[in-house]
Amino acid sequence: MKFIFTTFFLIIFFSTKAVYSASFTFPSTLTTNTSDFVLLSETGTTPSVSGFSTDVLITITATAGFVKITTVTGLEQINGFCGYTADNSSSEPANCSNDNRTEIGFEGTQAEVNNALATLSFKGDGSTSSATISVSATPTGASYNPVNGHYYRAIAATDIEWDDARAAAKSDAQKFNGLRGYLVNITSAQENAWIKDKISTNAWTGGSDSGTERIWKWMDGPEAGQSYTCAIEPLLNSGGPGATISGCSEQSYLNWLVAAGGDREPNDYNRNDEHYMHVYGALDDDRRGKWNDFVIDNDAVDAYIIEYGGQGGTATAFGAASISITSTEATDNPFDVFDDKELVGIVEGQSESAKRFIYGSTYPVLERMEWYRTTKKNDNIKFQDLGIDIDTTNKDTYPYAKLLDAYLLKGKLLDVYLLKGDVDKEHKLSNKNIEKFISELPLSQYLKNEFGMVPRKWKIWSSGYFKKGKVKVKSGKVNQEFDSDALTIGIDKIIEKNTLFGIAIRLEDQDTDVGQLGTKINSDAKSATIYSSWHNNKSTFIDGLVGYGHIENDLTRIEQANTSNSLTGNRGVKQYFSSIKFNKIMDKDNSTSLLFGRFDYGISKFESFLESGNIQALRFEEQNLKNKSISIGALTKYKKKIKKGYFLPYGRIEFFENLTPDSDVKVSYISDPNTKYSYTVKEDYSNSIKLELGFDLNLIDSWYFSTSIRRLIRNNQDFENEFAFKVSKPF
């Protein structure tokens, strides 16, 4: 099984001399199975070129693997590409559809080449872990070498002499789209091989030692005057490079012919003035691509090669595609989809959000029981002091109304008990109709039908919560920033002299930004909790709760290698959680101290889901995330009387021992479901300390405000900062 990770870089050049204003549309990334040919258009972007009013030459080269097109309608055969040895405008290049091509080239109108590019496909070779695909579009008349950015023409001219070829190459008649040419200077093995594939006969190049015997120089172009071969004084007919000559240096690549008998070129054969270099090009000549020196008028040369480039300007637009390929079979660099930090970030972000939702569902309930511990009683909302207007016209943005509508009220009950200023007093919630309101709640009906619990003397309470935080990691992963707002509404009653029993429902919206590329998690969570607080004396309390929750995550993942590629999905999460807390409270004058120990356990069941997007989309399997911890801590709160109530600054420290096991995440590409990739969400810290500073403002008219700053420090140097603001109409 072969997989690739493919990245395309598009570079577009413009020249003041250019006639065309051409551009490419090309995919930016591709990750898929390449054991067979894969259409590049499966990325969601179909390759195409624009801006050409004349015929255009397309060349596509792969340094590893294979490329092909499957539509050749209207295209023309080009010499040197797809096995063709001559241009043929009357025949279509069917060979460009073969499966064994590392380079293909074809010519046609813009519409014709775009039809072909739409079928451009790639197949890996099964072993190479990296390759490069280069694509160019050129107005017809020259071939483009993507490695050095130069253009080339092979001009047939029977028995042409070297000096005539040189003059023709530099003439105005042979300009290519504004660029002046020169006889080719061959400076690398790639360039030599590329030229060899484009000729079928011997051809003149730009090298000569006519200026100084045995010092071969390139005569024109960007290398004009540079020596490239220092020839040995010929002995009989054997010469060759490698001599030590003052003022002469050799380029790193040379390809002079060494004959079967050992004779080496250049050699001034038979003491002739062989001062001009050509390259062998006949298709049936085993010397093809080798260099040789000839006299100026040797009639064995019937072509010359013009090179364009390196002297300023550019002929047209060209696109270069750089593809990084990674195979699962490759021992040097096996592919792993989780090398993408954005993917790891959204996986871990969901896990962190799930744990925060459980914490958020338990925290206000524990606070309610803490109030009960303090007062030894449960109180109702004081409706005579309640002056809130609830706007239910936009339930998507107002969580209070959304909660009432989704959980507490059915049918016309919302209209009857709506807390709006334009509702008459008889229909507003008050001490007179609170019992009726609670008894008509669906939750109360359920308790009555299933457990025989009649809702008498139940009290209602609420708590609003706004939170903002950041998870800063130092282990090479991406950071997370989140903000949330939530509302909890509960009802409870004293069922025995020393026992409080209650039920709470919570609605929370949370947005998490993962990293800096745009990956995000938008979550809506709902939970229901049953709780109880029991005490046997004035200072010792035991609090406990169990709950169920559900999260809907709207996910947006940005590929790290291609930030323009966005993949989306929706994932549900079911949660079950419980907590038990032991408390020791100590009062002294205006201060209260609390020592506590706590055990928390929860499980989050992530549903399987499919991403939407292109061929890089993933399928996520079901995942179970367990989180459990024990903690001990202390709280100190000071109570100061103010004009309209009490101001209570406090400090809290809590030490957590993390007992959460690892959780495995398994994914596969939708296009290749048989190959699985795994990632383990590790709890890479064993303990943490939470420090909290804040204050409560408890007003006489029963409004309760609280704000705090918390910092969670883990022993792996990760940390989480949180700012919270809470408002409630307390008990």
XYZ file of C-alpha atoms in Angstrom:
731
model
C 0.000 0.000 0.000
C 1.456 3.328 -1.033
C 0.609 6.719 0.412
C 1.803 10.143 -0.498
C 1.861 13.529 1.020
C 1.877 15.935 -1.884
C 2.627 19.634 -1.831
C 2.539 21.879 -4.909
C 4.218 25.289 -5.010
C 3.054 27.605 -7.792
C 5.461 30.295 -8.950
C 4.366 32.754 -11.625
C 6.837 35.033 -13.369
C 6.058 38.090 -15.467
C 8.391 39.988 -17.763
C 8.038 43.456 -19.146
C 8.821 41.846 -22.503
C 6.222 39.109 -22.191
C 3.321 39.096 -24.593
C 1.201 36.816 -22.408
C -0.367 37.223 -19.012
C -0.606 33.544 -18.131
C -1.322 31.815 -14.866
C -1.847 28.349 -13.442
C -4.546 26.881 -11.275
C -2.992 23.942 -9.504
C -3.636 21.875 -6.373
C -1.609 22.712 -3.301
C -1.611 19.384 -1.436
C -2.555 15.763 -1.940
C -2.493 12.951 0.579
C -3.719 9.618 -0.676
C -2.904 6.088 -1.802
C -0.671 6.129 -4.894
C -0.286 2.404 -5.484
C -2.387 3.179 -8.556
C -2.803 6.366 -10.576
C -4.563 9.168 -8.713
C -6.206 12.141 -10.389
C -4.778 15.410 -9.085
C -8.243 16.891 -9.485
C -9.399 14.720 -6.557
C -7.888 17.389 -4.333
C -10.860 19.536 -5.282
C -8.757 21.757 -7.562
C -8.584 20.860 -11.253
C -5.237 21.728 -12.908
C -5.567 24.316 -15.657
C -3.766 27.183 -17.349
C -5.131 30.517 -18.555
C -4.016 33.595 -20.452
C -2.876 31.950 -23.714
C -4.355 33.096 -27.021
C -2.083 30.841 -29.127
C -1.160 27.169 -28.892
C 0.621 26.227 -25.676
C 3.231 23.574 -24.925
C 2.758 21.716 -21.615
C 5.609 19.704 -20.110
C 5.243 17.593 -16.960
C 8.173 15.827 -15.294
C 8.357 13.469 -12.314
C 11.718 12.672 -10.721
C 10.170 9.540 -9.212
C 6.948 7.751 -9.901
C 4.933 8.185 -13.079
C 2.626 10.739 -14.698
C 0.077 10.474 -17.468
C -2.956 12.081 -19.044
C -5.949 10.077 -20.226
C -7.443 12.663 -22.598
C -5.393 13.569 -25.699
C -8.151 14.864 -27.979
C -6.902 17.656 -30.255
C -3.333 17.550 -28.925
C -0.187 17.318 -31.068
C 2.860 15.054 -30.792
C 6.042 16.841 -29.704
C 9.591 15.747 -30.472
C 11.370 14.461 -27.365
C 8.244 13.720 -25.328
C 6.265 10.517 -24.802
C 8.668 8.626 -27.081
C 8.122 10.757 -30.186
C 11.127 11.685 -32.356
C 9.497 14.410 -34.418
C 6.770 16.998 -34.134
C 3.513 15.870 -35.705
C 0.604 18.272 -35.711
C -1.724 15.774 -37.382
C -1.401 12.977 -34.779
C -2.531 12.906 -31.173
C 0.044 11.903 -28.514
C -1.571 8.647 -27.381
C 1.738 7.562 -25.822
C 1.281 10.252 -23.149
C -1.405 7.975 -21.672
C 1.061 5.155 -21.052
C 1.684 4.049 -17.478
C 5.494 4.193 -17.563
C 6.219 7.865 -18.306
C 8.291 10.007 -15.967
C 7.977 12.934 -18.373
C 5.209 13.887 -20.772
C 4.740 16.820 -23.113
C 1.992 17.888 -25.485
C 0.793 20.882 -27.449
C -2.621 22.309 -28.231
C -4.975 25.188 -27.734
C -5.601 26.393 -24.204
C -8.952 24.576 -24.127
C -7.398 21.344 -25.414
C -4.521 21.304 -22.924
C -6.912 22.107 -20.065
C -9.038 19.099 -21.014
C -5.871 17.023 -20.790
C -4.676 18.597 -17.531
C -8.023 17.724 -15.937
C -7.007 14.053 -16.357
C -3.430 14.482 -15.084
C -2.640 11.558 -12.777
C 0.271 10.423 -10.626
C 1.427 6.993 -9.474
C 4.230 6.268 -7.038
C 7.018 3.818 -7.798
C 6.485 1.893 -4.558
C 9.844 2.665 -2.981
C 10.876 6.301 -3.321
C 9.953 8.408 -0.313
C 10.267 11.769 -2.065
C 9.816 13.023 -5.611
C 9.338 16.237 -7.547
C 6.768 16.905 -10.250
C 7.386 19.980 -12.396
C 4.834 21.448 -14.786
C 5.353 24.232 -17.313
C 3.268 26.045 -19.892
C 5.085 27.735 -22.749
C 3.908 29.385 -25.943
C 4.773 26.962 -28.712
C 8.260 27.255 -30.148
C 10.513 26.244 -27.243
C 10.802 23.622 -24.536
C 11.129 24.562 -20.888
C 13.610 22.974 -18.467
C 12.080 23.374 -14.985
C 15.361 22.722 -13.181
C 17.265 25.764 -14.423
C 14.307 27.797 -15.737
C 15.697 28.022 -19.292
C 14.037 27.411 -22.658
C 15.517 25.462 -25.571
C 15.028 25.013 -29.312
C 16.600 22.366 -31.532
C 16.863 23.829 -35.041
C 17.383 21.458 -37.972
C 19.847 22.828 -40.560
C 21.589 20.413 -42.932
C 25.413 20.763 -42.998
C 25.318 24.056 -41.098
C 28.708 25.370 -39.988
C 29.368 26.310 -36.348
C 29.813 30.059 -36.869
C 26.626 30.254 -38.922
C 24.772 28.387 -36.177
C 26.146 30.791 -33.570
C 25.030 33.830 -35.533
C 21.585 32.378 -36.175
C 21.077 31.529 -32.498
C 21.716 35.151 -31.495
C 19.718 36.704 -34.310
C 16.457 38.606 -34.004
C 14.841 35.974 -36.197
C 15.373 33.356 -33.489
C 14.168 35.406 -30.525
C 11.687 33.527 -28.393
C 8.842 35.667 -27.079
C 11.205 38.589 -26.486
C 14.227 36.580 -25.305
C 17.493 36.540 -27.262
C 19.113 33.146 -27.595
C 22.621 31.705 -27.773
C 24.177 28.335 -28.611
C 23.561 26.065 -25.656
C 25.978 25.953 -22.709
C 25.712 22.559 -20.983
C 26.649 22.897 -17.301
C 25.018 19.930 -15.555
C 24.175 16.256 -16.028
C 20.464 17.058 -15.795
C 20.696 19.652 -18.535
C 22.672 17.286 -20.768
C 20.180 14.463 -20.289
C 17.268 16.805 -20.867
C 18.794 18.075 -24.151
C 19.645 14.541 -25.314
C 15.978 13.588 -25.097
C 15.001 16.539 -27.297
C 17.310 15.904 -30.282
C 17.601 13.166 -32.893
C 20.777 14.234 -34.753
C 24.193 15.742 -34.038
C 23.904 19.366 -32.947
C 26.277 22.284 -32.344
C 26.713 23.716 -28.843
C 28.291 26.980 -27.660
C 31.693 25.583 -26.596
C 34.976 26.421 -28.380
C 38.743 26.649 -27.844
C 39.258 28.844 -30.890
C 40.562 31.672 -28.676
C 43.283 29.733 -26.824
C 44.183 26.212 -27.827
C 43.077 23.574 -25.281
C 41.190 26.119 -23.119
C 37.538 25.435 -23.896
C 35.134 28.256 -23.108
C 31.432 28.947 -23.467
C 31.239 31.684 -26.049
C 27.875 33.368 -25.341
C 25.071 33.512 -22.829
C 25.415 33.991 -19.057
C 28.592 31.823 -18.990
C 30.267 33.723 -21.843
C 34.059 33.658 -21.465
C 34.067 31.037 -18.704
C 36.427 28.108 -19.216
C 34.955 24.680 -18.650
C 37.579 22.231 -19.990
C 41.380 22.288 -19.786
C 42.398 19.815 -22.522
C 45.445 17.603 -22.427
C 47.915 17.958 -25.296
C 46.794 15.243 -27.727
C 49.028 12.167 -28.016
C 48.229 10.660 -31.374
C 44.410 10.917 -31.287
C 43.880 10.797 -27.512
C 43.418 13.941 -25.501
C 40.719 14.618 -22.931
C 40.188 17.053 -20.061
C 42.193 17.403 -16.863
C 45.256 19.363 -17.898
C 46.862 21.983 -15.701
C 46.886 25.196 -17.696
C 47.412 28.667 -16.328
C 44.188 30.681 -16.386
C 42.033 27.640 -17.010
C 39.580 25.929 -14.692
C 37.121 23.128 -15.360
C 33.429 23.003 -14.502
C 32.275 20.127 -12.315
C 30.294 18.360 -15.031
C 31.905 17.165 -18.272
C 30.702 14.524 -20.720
C 33.421 14.238 -23.373
C 33.429 10.987 -25.308
C 35.831 8.223 -24.370
C 36.021 5.837 -27.328
C 36.013 2.053 -27.021
C 39.753 1.982 -27.777
C 40.491 4.466 -25.031
C 40.849 7.608 -27.135
C 39.519 10.623 -25.258
C 37.886 13.798 -26.524
C 38.643 16.632 -27.192
C 41.612 15.500 -29.271
C 42.062 17.608 -32.444
C 41.682 14.412 -34.450
C 44.488 13.894 -36.954
C 45.865 17.298 -35.953
C 42.862 19.062 -37.430
C 41.701 22.353 -35.950
C 38.767 20.843 -34.102
C 37.821 23.925 -32.112
C 34.028 23.538 -31.879
C 31.953 21.311 -29.624
C 28.919 19.325 -30.697
C 26.782 16.698 -28.961
C 25.960 13.357 -30.530
C 22.199 12.979 -31.058
C 21.365 10.233 -33.566
C 18.810 7.845 -32.058
C 20.750 4.747 -33.202
C 24.139 6.037 -32.007
C 25.362 4.617 -28.707
C 27.389 7.820 -28.308
C 24.139 9.818 -28.031
C 24.524 12.642 -25.498
C 28.332 12.526 -25.514
C 30.512 15.543 -26.425
C 33.031 15.777 -29.251
C 35.153 18.402 -31.011
C 34.755 19.024 -34.736
C 36.153 21.396 -37.313
C 33.968 24.386 -38.071
C 32.520 23.002 -41.292
C 32.076 19.327 -40.426
C 29.150 18.076 -42.508
C 28.152 15.481 -39.872
C 26.278 18.174 -37.904
C 22.775 18.958 -39.118
C 21.292 20.950 -36.209
C 22.074 23.453 -33.523
C 20.569 24.011 -30.057
C 19.484 27.455 -28.925
C 19.231 28.223 -25.201
C 17.182 31.088 -23.761
C 17.566 32.317 -20.206
C 20.012 33.679 -17.676
C 20.270 37.069 -19.390
C 17.267 38.812 -17.855
C 13.584 38.695 -18.718
C 11.319 35.692 -18.961
C 9.240 34.385 -21.790
C 6.004 33.536 -20.054
C 4.391 32.190 -16.902
C 5.466 28.803 -15.605
C 4.252 26.664 -12.737
C 6.546 24.475 -10.665
C 5.029 21.766 -8.518
C 7.104 20.310 -5.697
C 5.700 17.039 -4.383
C 6.844 15.392 -1.177
C 5.921 11.708 -1.224
C 5.967 9.440 1.807
C 5.265 5.718 1.595
C 4.070 3.449 4.358
C 6.465 0.770 3.073
C 9.490 3.086 3.033
C 11.863 2.163 5.837
C 13.609 5.529 5.790
C 10.551 7.717 6.255
C 7.222 5.951 7.005
C 4.133 8.082 6.604
C 2.028 9.030 9.605
C -0.995 11.294 9.215
C -0.527 12.448 12.822
C 2.668 14.251 11.849
C 0.212 17.082 11.130
C 0.197 19.199 14.300
C -3.204 20.675 13.444
C -4.698 17.164 13.419
C -3.076 16.359 16.756
C -4.297 19.692 18.073
C -7.952 19.113 17.152
C -7.840 15.570 18.610
C -6.376 16.758 21.887
C -8.580 19.841 21.856
C -11.706 17.667 21.804
C -10.345 15.640 24.715
C -9.554 18.760 26.718
C -12.986 20.236 25.953
C -14.722 17.061 27.081
C -12.883 17.178 30.399
C -13.720 20.855 30.826
C -17.420 20.153 30.192
C -17.465 17.553 32.952
C -15.703 19.950 35.271
C -18.111 22.722 34.267
C -21.117 20.511 35.002
C -19.900 19.564 38.475
C -18.508 22.907 39.628
C -21.738 24.967 40.015
C -23.489 22.034 41.665
C -20.690 21.701 44.196
C -20.956 25.441 44.801
C -24.686 25.059 45.461
C -23.913 22.404 48.049
C -21.184 24.600 49.490
C -23.824 27.285 50.025
C -25.997 24.737 51.772
C -23.061 23.776 54.001
C -22.611 27.409 54.925
C -26.263 28.226 55.686
C -27.543 24.731 56.666
C -30.636 25.483 54.554
C -31.781 25.828 50.974
C -33.501 29.007 49.797
C -35.500 29.962 46.781
C -34.795 32.704 44.299
C -36.335 35.858 45.654
C -38.700 36.578 42.805
C -39.909 39.812 44.252
C -36.412 41.163 43.628
C -35.967 39.554 40.223
C -35.918 42.138 37.454
C -34.546 40.316 34.415
C -35.890 40.492 30.886
C -35.229 37.343 28.864
C -35.217 37.794 25.102
C -36.304 34.534 23.495
C -36.380 35.866 19.946
C -32.824 34.652 19.343
C -32.254 31.415 21.199
C -28.992 30.802 19.374
C -27.337 33.736 21.107
C -29.108 33.855 24.466
C -28.350 30.734 26.485
C -30.899 31.397 29.252
C -33.856 31.359 26.882
C -32.363 28.529 24.888
C -32.010 26.467 28.029
C -35.562 27.109 29.151
C -36.874 26.279 25.726
C -34.741 23.143 25.266
C -34.978 21.611 28.690
C -37.527 23.076 31.007
C -40.490 24.322 29.065
C -42.722 22.663 26.511
C -45.606 24.014 24.452
C -47.047 27.248 25.757
C -45.457 26.955 29.179
C -42.725 29.327 28.036
C -45.286 31.998 27.223
C -47.004 31.562 30.570
C -43.902 31.861 32.711
C -41.818 34.150 30.526
C -39.801 36.558 32.623
C -40.300 39.556 30.346
C -41.230 43.000 31.450
C -44.382 43.054 29.304
C -45.876 39.961 30.968
C -48.522 40.722 33.593
C -47.800 39.946 37.219
C -50.091 36.923 37.321
C -47.960 35.167 34.733
C -44.541 36.134 36.083
C -42.668 33.652 38.206
C -43.226 34.467 41.839
C -43.375 32.865 45.243
C -47.073 32.200 44.592
C -46.714 30.123 41.455
C -43.213 28.628 41.834
C -44.644 25.289 43.011
C -46.935 25.154 39.979
C -44.058 26.107 37.681
C -41.784 23.370 39.035
C -44.528 20.742 39.019
C -45.168 21.363 35.306
C -41.520 20.947 34.295
C -40.913 17.811 32.182
C -38.166 16.872 34.617
C -40.592 17.029 37.535
C -43.126 14.949 35.637
C -40.451 12.346 34.971
C -39.443 12.183 38.650
C -43.073 11.838 39.657
C -43.858 9.101 37.140
C -40.658 7.076 37.592
C -39.852 7.554 41.274
C -43.028 8.866 42.872
C -41.276 12.086 43.902
C -43.856 14.839 44.214
C -42.281 18.285 43.721
C -43.369 20.005 46.896
C -41.213 22.497 48.730
C -38.627 22.306 45.962
C -36.443 25.357 45.528
C -35.071 26.685 42.237
C -31.662 28.246 41.706
C -29.575 29.370 38.746
C -25.962 30.152 37.957
C -24.504 31.910 34.908
C -20.872 31.402 33.959
C -18.487 33.099 31.535
C -15.003 31.710 31.135
C -11.942 32.423 29.028
C -8.736 30.424 29.078
C -5.604 29.299 27.285
C -3.790 25.986 27.278
C -0.125 26.725 26.710
C 1.963 23.669 25.891
C 5.728 23.403 25.603
C 6.040 19.949 24.040
C 6.005 20.850 20.353
C 2.222 20.845 20.081
C -0.125 23.695 19.215
C -1.706 25.887 21.865
C -5.421 26.126 22.541
C -7.525 29.154 23.450
C -11.125 28.795 24.571
C -14.028 30.856 25.794
C -17.394 29.656 27.012
C -20.656 30.801 28.503
C -22.999 28.576 30.428
C -26.172 28.580 32.463
C -27.147 26.077 35.131
C -30.652 25.819 36.588
C -31.381 23.478 39.454
C -34.080 22.455 41.885
C -33.482 20.884 45.281
C -35.117 20.191 48.639
C -34.209 18.942 52.079
C -35.463 15.359 52.153
C -34.243 14.722 55.677
C -33.081 16.978 58.439
C -29.466 16.791 57.393
C -29.697 15.887 53.696
C -30.104 18.022 50.598
C -31.223 16.399 47.335
C -31.384 18.148 43.975
C -31.294 18.018 40.219
C -29.504 20.482 37.929
C -29.519 21.046 34.181
C -26.770 22.903 32.368
C -26.330 24.367 28.882
C -22.893 25.519 27.713
C -21.443 26.951 24.504
C -17.680 26.764 24.079
C -15.408 27.890 21.249
C -11.841 26.569 21.088
C -9.198 27.916 18.723
C -6.445 25.387 18.047
C -3.135 26.857 16.915
C -2.920 29.864 14.606
C -4.087 28.471 11.251
C -7.852 28.487 11.811
C -8.475 25.023 13.247
C -11.360 25.316 15.698
C -13.915 23.429 17.764
C -17.372 24.939 18.332
C -19.228 22.997 20.992
C -22.738 22.919 22.412
C -23.077 20.869 25.584
C -26.032 19.807 27.710
C -25.994 17.923 30.970
C -28.261 16.778 33.790
C -26.943 16.121 37.298
C -28.428 14.540 40.424
C -26.730 15.660 43.613
C -26.899 15.365 47.389
C -25.139 16.875 50.393
C -25.141 15.269 53.822
C -23.723 16.420 57.142
C -23.609 14.887 60.600
C -22.375 17.937 62.452
C -21.687 21.600 61.875
C -18.252 21.131 60.324
C -18.196 17.843 58.391
C -19.970 17.404 55.058
C -20.061 14.863 52.260
C -21.129 15.989 48.793
C -21.870 13.654 45.908
C -23.253 13.816 42.383
C -23.777 11.760 39.225
C -24.611 13.124 35.796
C -25.074 12.604 32.101
C -24.141 15.002 29.318
C -24.061 15.313 25.563
C -21.785 17.459 23.381
C -22.157 18.429 19.733
C -18.806 19.458 18.254
C -18.652 21.386 14.976
C -15.088 20.837 13.809
C -12.951 22.741 11.323
C -9.468 21.374 10.619
C -6.844 23.206 8.576
C -4.084 21.139 7.032
C -0.696 22.177 8.324
C 0.986 21.652 4.926
C -1.774 23.451 3.023
C -3.448 26.174 5.015
C -6.020 26.775 2.261
C -7.446 23.275 2.688
C -10.296 23.216 5.210
C -11.956 19.988 6.367
C -15.129 20.005 8.448
C -17.278 17.607 10.422
C -19.761 17.181 13.256
C -19.143 14.820 16.167
C -21.318 13.850 19.084
C -20.008 12.937 22.535
C -21.882 11.192 25.365
C -20.639 11.774 28.888
C -21.167 10.045 32.223
C -19.609 11.513 35.355
C -19.601 11.398 39.138
C -17.884 13.166 42.012
C -17.650 12.743 45.763
C -16.201 15.363 48.035
C -15.351 15.357 51.742
C -15.310 18.737 53.479
C -14.127 20.116 56.797
C -15.233 23.690 57.449
C -13.822 25.997 60.126
C -15.280 29.417 60.982
C -13.464 32.108 62.913
C -14.706 35.669 63.225
C -15.019 37.034 59.694
C -13.054 34.300 57.964
C -13.936 30.813 56.835
C -11.468 28.054 56.020
C -12.286 24.861 54.206
C -10.242 21.704 53.857
C -11.457 19.185 51.314
C -10.648 16.018 49.446
C -12.312 14.968 46.225
C -12.509 12.054 43.786
C -13.785 12.569 40.229
C -14.533 10.021 37.544
C -15.958 10.496 34.084
C -16.114 8.807 30.725
C -16.641 10.499 27.363
C -17.754 8.355 24.423
C -16.857 10.037 21.126
C -18.959 8.935 18.179
C -17.376 7.996 14.855
C -17.677 10.610 12.128
C -16.510 11.513 8.615
C -14.861 14.764 7.624
C -16.142 16.628 4.589
C -13.830 18.212 2.057
C -11.570 16.604 -0.508
C -9.461 13.464 -0.797
C -7.569 14.360 2.415
C -10.734 13.908 4.509
C -10.482 11.411 7.377
C -12.776 8.931 9.065
C -12.556 8.965 12.872
C -13.516 5.808 14.728
C -15.267 5.721 18.092
C -13.120 6.779 21.014
C -13.507 6.316 24.760
C -11.877 8.862 27.014
C -11.792 8.180 30.735
C -10.737 10.829 33.176
C -10.294 10.346 36.873
C -8.413 12.215 39.542
C -8.117 12.723 43.261
C -7.428 16.079 44.819
C -6.940 17.765 48.137
C -7.114 21.465 48.764
C -7.835 24.390 50.997
C -9.956 27.512 50.669
C -9.755 30.639 52.785
C -12.414 33.313 52.457
C -12.675 36.623 54.290
C -16.067 38.268 54.816
C -16.276 42.055 54.845
C -19.510 43.972 55.297
C -20.189 46.665 52.703
C -23.089 49.047 52.204
C -25.285 46.723 50.126
C -24.028 43.320 51.147
C -20.787 41.489 51.641
C -17.444 41.488 49.844
C -15.638 38.164 50.152
C -12.092 37.914 48.748
C -10.686 34.397 48.762
C -7.771 32.231 47.802
C -7.776 28.559 46.897
C -5.061 25.986 46.319
C -5.763 22.506 45.088
C -3.398 19.636 44.350
C -4.502 17.057 41.755
C -3.160 13.577 41.215
C -4.028 12.579 37.654
C -5.143 8.955 37.310
C -6.476 9.247 33.754
C -5.420 6.399 31.429
C -4.303 6.942 27.838
C -6.940 7.060 25.109
C -6.387 5.713 21.580
C -7.587 7.602 18.514
C -7.875 5.731 15.214
C -8.394 7.332 11.822
C -8.215 6.371 8.171
C -8.562 8.210 4.910
C -12.069 7.971 3.529
C -10.430 7.148 0.193
C -8.474 4.286 1.789
C -10.422 2.854 4.749
C -8.225 -0.250 5.046
C -5.130 1.564 6.294
C -5.457 2.742 9.888
C -3.451 5.381 11.708
C -3.344 5.592 15.477
C -2.550 8.302 17.961
C -2.524 8.023 21.719
C -3.874 10.909 23.737
C -1.484 10.719 26.636
C -1.934 12.280 29.983
C 1.707 13.280 29.953
C 1.521 14.751 33.416
C 0.939 12.960 36.698
C -0.037 15.833 38.942
C -0.903 19.486 38.886
C -1.563 22.429 41.161
C -4.380 24.907 40.716
C -3.983 28.369 42.180
C -7.010 30.628 42.345
C -7.599 34.173 43.489
C -10.945 35.862 43.340
C -13.754 37.538 45.150
C -17.472 37.085 45.688
C -19.902 39.947 45.921
C -23.073 38.986 47.754
C -25.604 41.808 47.616
C -28.504 42.245 49.967
C -30.996 42.155 47.079
C -29.824 38.531 46.570
C -27.673 39.017 43.480
C -24.415 37.106 43.669
C -21.318 37.953 41.609
C -18.023 36.128 41.490
C -14.848 36.584 39.508
C -11.582 34.683 39.641
C -8.251 34.130 37.972
C -6.952 30.589 37.961
C -3.694 29.059 36.815
C -3.293 25.334 36.454
C 0.347 24.246 36.470
C 1.190 20.696 35.417
C 4.380 18.893 36.252
C 5.243 18.533 32.535
C 5.500 22.357 32.318
C 2.190 22.710 30.457
C -0.130 25.241 31.987
C -3.648 26.583 31.627
C -4.806 30.092 32.439
C -8.426 30.879 33.063
C -10.464 33.959 33.813
C -13.999 33.315 35.035
C -16.968 35.509 35.807
C -20.163 34.182 37.343
C -23.464 35.800 38.194
C -26.425 34.197 39.850
C -29.600 34.900 41.721
C -28.796 32.768 44.714
C -30.600 30.747 47.146
